[in-house]
Coordinates of C-alpha atoms in Angstrom, one line a residue:
Chain B
M1 CA 24.8 -56.0 -69.9
T2 CA 22.8 -54.2 -72.6
E3 CA 24.2 -51.7 -74.9
I4 CA 23.2 -48.1 -74.2
L5 CA 24.8 -46.9 -77.4
K6 CA 25.4 -48.8 -80.6
I7 CA 26.9 -47.0 -83.6
D8 CA 26.6 -49.1 -86.7
G9 CA 28.5 -48.3 -89.9
L10 CA 27.9 -44.6 -89.5
S11 CA 29.1 -42.1 -92.1
F12 CA 28.3 -38.4 -92.2
K13 CA 29.3 -35.7 -94.6
Y14 CA 28.4 -32.0 -94.1
P15 CA 26.7 -30.5 -97.2
D16 CA 29.5 -28.1 -98.1
S17 CA 32.4 -30.3 -97.2
P18 CA 34.5 -32.4 -99.6
R19 CA 35.1 -35.3 -97.3
K20 CA 33.2 -37.3 -94.7
A21 CA 33.5 -36.0 -91.1
V22 CA 32.7 -39.5 -89.8
S23 CA 33.2 -42.5 -91.9
D24 CA 32.3 -46.2 -91.4
F25 CA 32.2 -45.8 -87.6
D26 CA 31.2 -48.7 -85.4
L27 CA 31.0 -48.6 -81.6
E28 CA 29.2 -50.4 -78.9
I29 CA 29.0 -49.2 -75.4
P30 CA 27.5 -51.3 -72.5
E31 CA 25.5 -49.4 -69.9
G32 CA 27.5 -48.0 -67.0
E33 CA 30.9 -47.7 -68.8
I34 CA 33.1 -44.6 -68.9
V35 CA 34.5 -44.3 -72.4
A36 CA 37.2 -41.8 -73.3
L37 CA 37.3 -40.6 -76.8
A38 CA 40.5 -39.0 -78.1
G39 CA 42.0 -37.9 -81.3
P40 CA 43.4 -34.7 -82.9
S41 CA 41.3 -31.6 -83.4
G42 CA 39.1 -31.9 -86.5
C43 CA 39.1 -35.7 -86.5
G44 CA 35.3 -35.8 -86.3
K45 CA 34.8 -36.3 -82.5
S46 CA 32.4 -33.4 -82.3
T47 CA 30.4 -34.6 -85.3
L48 CA 30.3 -38.1 -83.9
L49 CA 29.0 -36.8 -80.5
R50 CA 26.3 -34.8 -82.3
T51 CA 25.0 -37.9 -84.0
V52 CA 24.5 -39.5 -80.7
N53 CA 22.2 -36.9 -79.1
G54 CA 20.5 -36.3 -82.4
L55 CA 21.7 -32.7 -83.2
I56 CA 22.7 -34.6 -86.4
P57 CA 20.5 -35.3 -88.3
H58 CA 17.7 -33.3 -86.6
M59 CA 19.4 -29.9 -86.5
Y60 CA 22.2 -30.3 -89.1
S61 CA 21.5 -32.1 -92.3
G62 CA 24.0 -33.8 -94.6
D63 CA 24.7 -37.2 -96.1
Y64 CA 23.9 -39.6 -93.4
S65 CA 24.3 -43.3 -93.7
G66 CA 24.4 -46.2 -91.1
D67 CA 22.6 -46.0 -87.8
V68 CA 23.0 -44.8 -84.3
L69 CA 20.9 -46.6 -81.6
V70 CA 20.5 -45.2 -78.1
A71 CA 19.0 -47.7 -75.7
G72 CA 17.9 -49.7 -78.7
T73 CA 16.1 -46.9 -80.5
S74 CA 17.3 -45.3 -83.7
V75 CA 18.3 -41.7 -83.2
K76 CA 17.1 -40.9 -86.8
G77 CA 13.6 -42.0 -85.9
S78 CA 13.5 -40.4 -82.4
S79 CA 12.4 -36.8 -81.6
M80 CA 14.8 -34.4 -80.0
R81 CA 12.4 -34.5 -77.1
D82 CA 12.8 -38.2 -76.4
L83 CA 16.6 -38.0 -77.1
A84 CA 17.0 -35.2 -74.6
Q85 CA 15.8 -37.5 -71.9
N86 CA 18.1 -40.3 -72.8
V87 CA 21.3 -38.4 -73.8
G88 CA 22.7 -35.5 -71.8
F89 CA 25.2 -33.3 -73.6
L90 CA 27.7 -31.2 -71.7
F91 CA 29.2 -28.8 -74.3
Q92 CA 32.7 -27.5 -74.2
N93 CA 31.9 -24.0 -73.1
P94 CA 29.6 -24.0 -70.0
E95 CA 28.8 -20.3 -70.5
N96 CA 26.8 -20.9 -73.6
Q97 CA 24.5 -23.6 -72.0
I98 CA 23.4 -21.6 -69.0
F99 CA 20.2 -19.7 -70.0
M100 CA 18.5 -18.5 -66.8
F101 CA 19.4 -15.9 -64.2
S102 CA 19.7 -18.2 -61.3
V103 CA 21.4 -21.5 -60.9
E104 CA 18.4 -23.4 -59.8
R105 CA 16.2 -22.0 -62.6
D106 CA 18.8 -23.1 -65.1
V107 CA 19.1 -26.6 -63.6
A108 CA 15.3 -26.8 -64.1
F109 CA 15.4 -25.5 -67.7
G110 CA 15.2 -28.9 -69.4
L111 CA 12.5 -30.1 -67.0
E112 CA 10.4 -27.0 -67.6
N113 CA 10.7 -27.7 -71.4
L114 CA 9.5 -31.2 -70.9
G115 CA 6.5 -30.0 -68.9
V116 CA 7.5 -31.9 -65.7
P117 CA 5.1 -30.9 -62.9
R118 CA 6.4 -28.5 -60.3
A119 CA 6.7 -30.8 -57.3
E120 CA 8.5 -33.5 -59.2
M121 CA 10.7 -30.8 -60.8
R122 CA 11.7 -29.3 -57.5
K123 CA 12.7 -32.8 -56.2
R124 CA 14.8 -33.5 -59.3
V125 CA 16.4 -30.1 -59.3
D126 CA 17.4 -30.4 -55.6
E127 CA 18.7 -33.9 -56.2
A128 CA 20.9 -32.7 -59.1
I129 CA 22.1 -29.7 -57.1
D130 CA 23.0 -31.9 -54.1
L131 CA 24.7 -34.4 -56.3
L132 CA 27.1 -31.8 -57.7
G133 CA 27.6 -30.1 -54.3
I134 CA 26.4 -26.7 -55.5
S135 CA 23.5 -26.0 -53.1
S136 CA 25.3 -22.9 -51.8
L137 CA 25.1 -21.5 -55.4
A138 CA 21.4 -22.2 -56.0
Q139 CA 20.3 -18.6 -56.0
R140 CA 23.4 -17.1 -57.8
A141 CA 23.4 -15.5 -61.2
P142 CA 25.6 -17.1 -63.9
H143 CA 27.9 -14.1 -64.0
E144 CA 28.7 -14.6 -60.3
L145 CA 30.2 -18.1 -60.9
S146 CA 33.7 -19.3 -61.7
D147 CA 34.3 -21.5 -64.8
G148 CA 34.5 -24.6 -62.6
Q149 CA 31.2 -23.7 -61.0
K150 CA 29.6 -23.0 -64.3
Q151 CA 30.7 -26.4 -65.5
R152 CA 29.0 -28.0 -62.5
V153 CA 25.8 -26.0 -63.0
A154 CA 25.6 -27.0 -66.6
L155 CA 26.2 -30.6 -65.7
A156 CA 23.5 -30.4 -63.0
G157 CA 21.1 -29.1 -65.7
V158 CA 22.0 -32.1 -67.8
L159 CA 21.7 -34.6 -64.9
A160 CA 18.4 -33.3 -63.7
M161 CA 16.9 -34.7 -66.9
R162 CA 18.1 -38.1 -65.7
P163 CA 19.8 -39.2 -68.9
R164 CA 21.2 -42.7 -69.1
L165 CA 24.0 -41.6 -71.3
V166 CA 26.0 -38.4 -70.8
I167 CA 28.4 -36.9 -73.3
L168 CA 31.1 -34.6 -72.0
D169 CA 32.8 -32.6 -74.8
E170 CA 36.3 -31.6 -73.5
P171 CA 34.9 -30.8 -70.1
M172 CA 38.4 -30.0 -68.7
S173 CA 39.6 -27.6 -71.3
L174 CA 38.6 -24.5 -69.1
L175 CA 39.4 -26.0 -65.8
D176 CA 42.5 -25.8 -63.6
P177 CA 44.1 -29.1 -62.7
K178 CA 42.5 -29.3 -59.3
T179 CA 39.0 -28.6 -60.5
A180 CA 39.5 -31.0 -63.5
S181 CA 40.4 -33.9 -61.2
E182 CA 37.4 -33.1 -59.0
L183 CA 35.3 -33.3 -62.2
V184 CA 36.7 -36.8 -63.0
E185 CA 36.0 -38.0 -59.5
L186 CA 32.5 -36.7 -59.8
V187 CA 32.0 -38.6 -63.1
E188 CA 33.1 -41.8 -61.3
K189 CA 30.8 -41.1 -58.4
L190 CA 27.8 -40.6 -60.7
R191 CA 28.6 -43.7 -62.6
K192 CA 28.7 -45.6 -59.3
E193 CA 25.6 -44.1 -57.8
L194 CA 23.3 -43.7 -60.8
G195 CA 24.8 -46.2 -63.2
T196 CA 25.1 -43.4 -65.8
T197 CA 27.2 -44.1 -68.9
F198 CA 29.7 -41.5 -69.9
V199 CA 31.4 -40.7 -73.1
V200 CA 34.2 -38.2 -72.5
V201 CA 36.2 -36.4 -75.1
E202 CA 39.5 -35.4 -73.6
H203 CA 43.0 -34.7 -74.7
R204 CA 44.4 -34.9 -71.2
L205 CA 44.1 -38.5 -70.4
D206 CA 46.2 -38.6 -67.2
L207 CA 43.2 -37.9 -65.0
L208 CA 40.7 -39.9 -66.9
V209 CA 42.5 -43.3 -67.5
K210 CA 42.1 -44.2 -63.9
H211 CA 38.3 -44.6 -64.3
A212 CA 37.8 -45.1 -68.0
D213 CA 36.8 -48.7 -69.1
R214 CA 37.7 -48.0 -72.6
L215 CA 39.7 -45.7 -74.8
V216 CA 38.7 -45.0 -78.4
V217 CA 41.0 -43.1 -80.7
M218 CA 39.7 -41.4 -83.8
S219 CA 41.5 -40.0 -86.8
S220 CA 40.1 -38.5 -90.0
G221 CA 36.6 -39.6 -89.1
R222 CA 37.5 -43.2 -88.5
K223 CA 38.0 -45.3 -85.4
V224 CA 41.6 -46.2 -85.4
I225 CA 42.2 -47.8 -82.0
E226 CA 39.8 -49.2 -79.4
G227 CA 40.6 -51.0 -76.2
S228 CA 41.1 -50.8 -72.5
P229 CA 43.3 -47.8 -71.5
R230 CA 46.1 -50.2 -70.7
E231 CA 46.0 -51.9 -74.1
V232 CA 45.8 -48.6 -76.0
L233 CA 48.4 -46.7 -73.9
F234 CA 50.9 -49.5 -73.8
G235 CA 50.5 -50.0 -77.6
D236 CA 52.8 -48.3 -80.1
E237 CA 50.1 -46.7 -82.2
A238 CA 48.4 -44.3 -79.8
E239 CA 51.1 -41.6 -79.8
S240 CA 51.3 -41.6 -83.6
Y241 CA 47.7 -40.4 -83.5
G242 CA 48.6 -37.6 -81.2
V243 CA 47.2 -39.1 -78.0
S244 CA 49.1 -37.7 -75.1
V245 CA 50.2 -40.7 -73.1
P246 CA 50.5 -39.8 -69.5
A247 CA 54.1 -39.4 -68.3
V248 CA 53.7 -42.0 -65.6
T249 CA 52.6 -44.5 -68.2
K250 CA 55.6 -43.8 -70.4
V251 CA 57.9 -44.4 -67.5
Q252 CA 56.0 -47.6 -66.6
R253 CA 56.3 -48.8 -70.2
M254 CA 60.1 -48.2 -70.3
L255 CA 60.6 -50.0 -66.9
A256 CA 58.3 -52.8 -68.0
D257 CA 60.4 -53.3 -71.1
D258 CA 63.3 -54.1 -68.7
G259 CA 61.1 -56.3 -66.7
A260 CA 61.4 -54.1 -63.6
V261 CA 57.6 -53.5 -63.2
P262 CA 54.5 -55.4 -64.3
R263 CA 52.6 -54.4 -67.4
D264 CA 49.3 -56.0 -66.6
R265 CA 47.7 -52.8 -65.5
L266 CA 48.2 -49.0 -65.6
M267 CA 49.9 -47.7 -62.5
S268 CA 49.3 -44.5 -60.8
P269 CA 52.4 -42.5 -59.7
P270 CA 52.4 -43.8 -56.1
E271 CA 51.9 -47.4 -57.3
L272 CA 54.8 -47.0 -59.8
A273 CA 57.0 -45.4 -57.1
T274 CA 56.3 -48.3 -54.7
A275 CA 57.1 -50.9 -57.5
V276 CA 60.3 -49.1 -58.3
R277 CA 61.3 -48.9 -54.6
G278 CA 60.6 -52.6 -54.3
A279 CA 62.8 -53.4 -57.3
L280 CA 65.6 -51.3 -56.0
R281 CA 65.8 -53.2 -52.7
Chain R
M1 CA 26.4 4.1 -70.0
M2 CA 26.9 4.7 -66.3
W3 CA 23.6 6.6 -66.3
I4 CA 21.7 3.7 -67.7
S5 CA 23.3 1.1 -65.4
G6 CA 22.7 3.2 -62.4
G7 CA 19.1 4.0 -63.3
F8 CA 17.8 0.9 -64.9
V9 CA 19.9 -2.2 -63.9
F10 CA 18.6 -4.4 -61.2
R11 CA 20.6 -5.0 -58.1
R12 CA 19.5 -7.5 -55.5
G13 CA 17.8 -6.0 -52.5
T14 CA 16.0 -7.2 -49.4
S15 CA 13.5 -4.5 -48.8
A16 CA 9.8 -5.1 -48.5
Y17 CA 9.4 -3.4 -51.8
H18 CA 11.8 -5.7 -53.5
K19 CA 9.8 -8.6 -52.2
L20 CA 6.5 -7.4 -53.6
D21 CA 5.0 -9.3 -56.5
P22 CA 6.5 -7.9 -59.7
R23 CA 3.1 -7.2 -61.1
V24 CA 2.3 -5.0 -58.1
K25 CA 5.6 -3.1 -58.7
L26 CA 4.7 -2.7 -62.3
L27 CA 1.2 -1.4 -61.3
I28 CA 2.7 1.2 -58.9
S29 CA 5.2 2.4 -61.5
L30 CA 2.5 2.6 -64.1
L31 CA 0.2 4.6 -61.8
M32 CA 3.1 7.0 -61.0
F33 CA 3.8 7.2 -64.7
V34 CA 0.1 8.0 -65.5
A35 CA 0.1 10.5 -62.6
T36 CA 3.0 12.5 -64.1
L37 CA 1.0 12.7 -67.3
L38 CA -2.2 13.9 -65.5
V39 CA -0.8 16.7 -63.4
K40 CA -1.3 20.2 -64.6
A41 CA 0.5 22.2 -62.1
V42 CA 4.0 22.4 -60.7
Y43 CA 2.9 21.9 -57.1
E44 CA 1.0 18.7 -58.2
M45 CA 4.2 17.5 -59.8
A46 CA 6.0 18.1 -56.6
V47 CA 3.5 15.9 -54.8
V48 CA 3.9 13.1 -57.3
I49 CA 7.7 13.3 -57.2
A50 CA 7.6 13.4 -53.4
F51 CA 5.6 10.2 -53.5
M52 CA 8.2 8.6 -55.8
V53 CA 11.0 9.6 -53.4
A54 CA 9.0 8.1 -50.6
V55 CA 8.7 4.8 -52.5
A56 CA 12.4 4.9 -53.3
A57 CA 13.1 5.3 -49.6
V58 CA 10.9 2.4 -48.7
A59 CA 12.7 0.3 -51.4
T60 CA 16.1 1.4 -50.0
V61 CA 17.2 2.7 -53.4
L62 CA 16.9 6.4 -52.5
K63 CA 20.5 7.1 -53.3
R64 CA 20.4 5.6 -56.7
V65 CA 17.1 7.3 -57.5
L66 CA 18.4 10.7 -56.5
R67 CA 21.5 10.1 -58.6
T68 CA 19.3 9.2 -61.6
M69 CA 17.3 12.4 -60.9
A70 CA 20.4 14.4 -60.9
F71 CA 21.5 12.9 -64.2
T72 CA 18.1 13.4 -65.8
A73 CA 18.1 17.0 -64.6
L74 CA 20.8 17.6 -67.1
F75 CA 18.5 16.6 -69.9
S76 CA 15.5 18.3 -68.4
A77 CA 17.5 21.6 -68.2
F78 CA 17.7 21.4 -72.0
I79 CA 13.9 20.7 -72.2
F80 CA 13.3 23.7 -69.9
G81 CA 15.5 25.9 -72.0
V82 CA 13.8 25.0 -75.3
N83 CA 10.4 25.4 -73.7
M84 CA 11.3 28.8 -72.3
L85 CA 12.4 30.0 -75.7
A86 CA 9.3 28.7 -77.3
T87 CA 6.6 29.6 -74.8
R88 CA 8.2 32.1 -72.4
N89 CA 6.1 30.5 -69.7
L90 CA 8.1 29.7 -66.6
F91 CA 5.4 27.4 -65.1
S92 CA 4.7 25.2 -68.1
S93 CA 8.4 25.0 -68.9
T94 CA 9.1 23.8 -65.3
L95 CA 6.2 21.4 -65.6
Y96 CA 7.6 19.8 -68.8
A97 CA 11.1 19.6 -67.4
T98 CA 10.1 18.0 -64.1
R99 CA 7.7 15.7 -65.9
F100 CA 10.6 14.3 -67.8
V101 CA 12.5 13.6 -64.6
A102 CA 9.4 12.1 -63.0
I103 CA 8.8 9.7 -66.0
V104 CA 12.3 8.5 -65.9
V105 CA 12.2 7.9 -62.1
S106 CA 8.8 6.0 -62.3
T107 CA 10.2 3.6 -64.9
S108 CA 13.6 3.3 -63.2
L109 CA 11.9 2.4 -59.9
F110 CA 10.4 -0.6 -61.6
F111 CA 13.5 -1.8 -63.3
I112 CA 16.0 -1.4 -60.4
T113 CA 13.7 -3.3 -58.0
T114 CA 12.6 -6.1 -60.3
S115 CA 14.9 -9.0 -61.1
P116 CA 15.1 -10.3 -64.6
D117 CA 13.4 -13.5 -63.3
E118 CA 10.5 -11.4 -62.2
L119 CA 10.4 -9.5 -65.5
E120 CA 10.1 -12.9 -67.1
Q121 CA 7.2 -13.7 -64.9
V122 CA 5.5 -10.4 -65.8
M123 CA 5.9 -11.2 -69.5
K124 CA 4.4 -14.6 -68.9
T125 CA 1.5 -13.1 -67.0
F126 CA 0.7 -11.0 -70.1
R127 CA 0.9 -14.1 -72.2
F128 CA 3.9 -13.1 -74.3
P129 CA 4.8 -16.0 -76.6
R130 CA 7.4 -18.4 -75.1
D131 CA 10.0 -17.6 -77.8
I132 CA 9.8 -13.9 -77.2
V133 CA 10.1 -14.3 -73.4
F134 CA 13.1 -16.7 -73.9
A135 CA 14.8 -14.3 -76.3
F136 CA 14.4 -11.5 -73.7
V137 CA 15.7 -13.8 -70.9
T138 CA 18.8 -14.8 -72.9
A139 CA 19.4 -11.2 -74.0
V140 CA 19.5 -10.0 -70.4
R141 CA 21.4 -13.0 -69.3
F142 CA 24.2 -12.4 -71.8
I143 CA 24.6 -8.7 -71.1
P144 CA 27.5 -9.2 -68.6
V145 CA 29.0 -11.8 -70.9
M146 CA 29.0 -9.4 -73.9
M147 CA 30.4 -6.6 -71.8
L148 CA 33.3 -8.9 -70.8
D149 CA 33.7 -9.9 -74.4
T150 CA 33.9 -6.2 -75.4
I151 CA 36.5 -5.4 -72.8
Q152 CA 38.6 -8.3 -73.9
I153 CA 38.4 -7.4 -77.6
M154 CA 39.2 -3.8 -76.8
D155 CA 42.3 -4.8 -74.8
A156 CA 43.3 -7.2 -77.6
Q157 CA 43.0 -4.6 -80.3
K158 CA 44.6 -1.9 -78.2
S159 CA 47.6 -4.2 -77.6
R160 CA 47.9 -4.5 -81.3
G161 CA 48.2 -0.8 -81.6
L162 CA 44.6 0.4 -82.1
E163 CA 44.2 3.9 -80.7
L164 CA 40.6 4.2 -79.6
E165 CA 40.8 7.7 -78.0
K166 CA 42.6 9.5 -80.9
G167 CA 41.3 11.7 -83.6
N168 CA 38.1 13.5 -84.4
I169 CA 34.6 12.1 -84.0
L170 CA 34.6 10.4 -87.4
R171 CA 37.9 8.8 -86.8
R172 CA 36.8 7.5 -83.4
V173 CA 33.7 6.0 -84.9
R174 CA 35.8 4.3 -87.5
N175 CA 38.1 3.1 -84.7
M176 CA 35.1 1.1 -83.3
I177 CA 34.9 -1.1 -86.4
P178 CA 37.8 -3.4 -85.3
I179 CA 35.9 -3.8 -82.0
L180 CA 32.5 -4.4 -83.5
I181 CA 33.4 -7.0 -86.0
P182 CA 34.9 -9.6 -83.6
L183 CA 32.0 -8.8 -81.2
V184 CA 29.4 -9.7 -83.8
V185 CA 31.3 -12.8 -85.0
N186 CA 31.6 -13.9 -81.3
S187 CA 27.9 -13.4 -80.8
V188 CA 27.0 -15.4 -83.9
V189 CA 29.2 -18.3 -82.8
R190 CA 27.7 -18.0 -79.3
S191 CA 24.1 -18.1 -80.6
G192 CA 24.9 -21.2 -82.6
E193 CA 26.2 -22.9 -79.4
L194 CA 23.2 -21.7 -77.5
A195 CA 20.9 -23.2 -80.1
E196 CA 22.6 -26.6 -79.8
A197 CA 22.4 -26.5 -76.0
M198 CA 18.7 -25.5 -76.2
E199 CA 17.9 -28.4 -78.5
S200 CA 19.8 -30.8 -76.2
R201 CA 17.7 -29.7 -73.3
A202 CA 14.4 -30.2 -75.0
Y203 CA 13.5 -26.6 -75.7
G204 CA 10.1 -26.5 -77.3
A205 CA 9.3 -30.1 -76.5
V206 CA 5.8 -29.3 -75.1
P207 CA 3.7 -26.3 -76.1
R208 CA 3.2 -25.2 -72.4
P209 CA 6.4 -25.6 -70.4
T210 CA 6.1 -25.7 -66.7
S211 CA 8.0 -23.5 -64.3
L212 CA 10.1 -24.3 -61.2
V213 CA 9.1 -21.2 -59.4
A214 CA 5.5 -20.2 -58.7
Y215 CA 4.7 -16.5 -58.4
R216 CA 1.5 -16.1 -56.5
A217 CA 0.4 -12.7 -55.3
G218 CA -0.1 -13.0 -51.6
G219 CA -2.5 -11.0 -49.4
R220 CA 0.1 -8.4 -48.8
D221 CA 0.6 -7.9 -52.6
V222 CA -3.2 -7.5 -53.1
A223 CA -3.4 -5.0 -50.2
V224 CA -0.5 -2.9 -51.5
A225 CA -2.0 -2.9 -55.0
A226 CA -5.4 -1.9 -53.6
A227 CA -3.8 0.9 -51.5
A228 CA -1.8 2.1 -54.5
V229 CA -4.9 2.4 -56.7
L230 CA -6.7 4.1 -53.8
V231 CA -4.0 6.6 -53.2
F232 CA -3.8 7.3 -57.0
A233 CA -7.5 7.8 -57.3
L234 CA -7.7 10.1 -54.2
T235 CA -4.8 12.1 -55.4
A236 CA -6.2 12.5 -58.9
Y237 CA -9.6 13.3 -57.5
S238 CA -8.2 15.9 -55.1
F239 CA -6.1 17.5 -57.9
Y240 CA -9.2 17.9 -60.1
Y241 CA -12.1 18.5 -57.7
I242 CA -11.1 19.3 -54.1
L243 CA -8.0 21.2 -54.4
P244 CA -7.9 22.9 -57.7
L245 CA -5.8 25.6 -56.1
H246 CA -5.2 27.3 -59.4
L247 CA -1.7 27.7 -58.2
P248 CA 0.8 27.6 -61.0

């Protein structure tokens, strides 16, 4: 598999900041993976994400060294126009990324900006709307939507541009648990159906670990841990960086230490329950 | 505030008038507007206003328009009073007062039946620069968001002991400062986030962006526009040449 994203020795410092927001960062993501990025607030996650879709250095300048390659092309040398077609960015607050008065017009926004012909645009907008199951909302105005619906609309607008890599910046922070788990299932579905790569920043890992191929932990601008969710969450370091290890994993870890359950994979609550029942018999 | 929202804020409707091409609706409102400026007698103004009421009825917004007229009448009573004092002419004072009502109604008819999407289309027709159109679109789009923001800030400040409804006028204006500052700060943060999201979705990538929705004036729109111009011309002609009744 080829790498859709390659970050190579990246450092970035904002002009008025005394320390680097991201320093000596390396990361390679093969196409089609779901990568979870975790770390305490202010650790540089947001800055890192903005270097991937080109907001840094194209919109924010600063001391930039190293390189970021999206689909083999350097972000520094690409225009925002080209980047927008390769990298989709779902920001934390969906409210501030919906521009138009109707859902379908907003989903079309990026395509309109790219000058996509109307017939083609209609097709891609309908596809994105179907994919996210929001056809019943197509004519609604943004203020008639719930937060979860806004999130879907914003994501549809991102997907209509058919990016190969999608960044989700704390997509669940405004969602209730049910809507949040629906979102995670949706991400998995999109990865399966479209082969889209996802980088998801999230504190609440319990929902995400099921589908994530990789977990990256950042602290003070550096990558401190990288591995499969199992390796990272069974390790001792993750919690010291403020990663919230899902309760079920903590229990599994304790039981595994006693040899009661296996530690070769992360178990979901039903799996763990079954294993415990088996051990009790 | 209520007056403005009742008289000028679009609410979705399904009438034939709502479905007209926005440019035709603009034309009709403009013609009515010009008509109010042309008339020279109170009975002529009555004809024009009757026409507006008829349009409002067709557009199924009669109730809202009548309410707007009632509110406007409060202002026009003032205009009437000042004119009476200055000119002591009952007819011209009545004309000026009713003209104010008619102007408000003609404009209001356009805004309450035209969605922001259609307004955008009208601006594009007149070749407004893309940035200006987009600024307008986002401004309208964020009105409900800002209103919600304001309510939340007011509640937050009230819960911290701010008494908005106390004191004389000066004091009340000063009381608004703790509301305005967070509101402005919020908006600045919001505009930063909007700018990022715009960049991420290729805003400004091509000089002539395409549009998902095509607005094309159909045969009915052309017919209505032609009829409106004809009615306007006939009315104006009859006021000036056929029926100069020399009534007040």
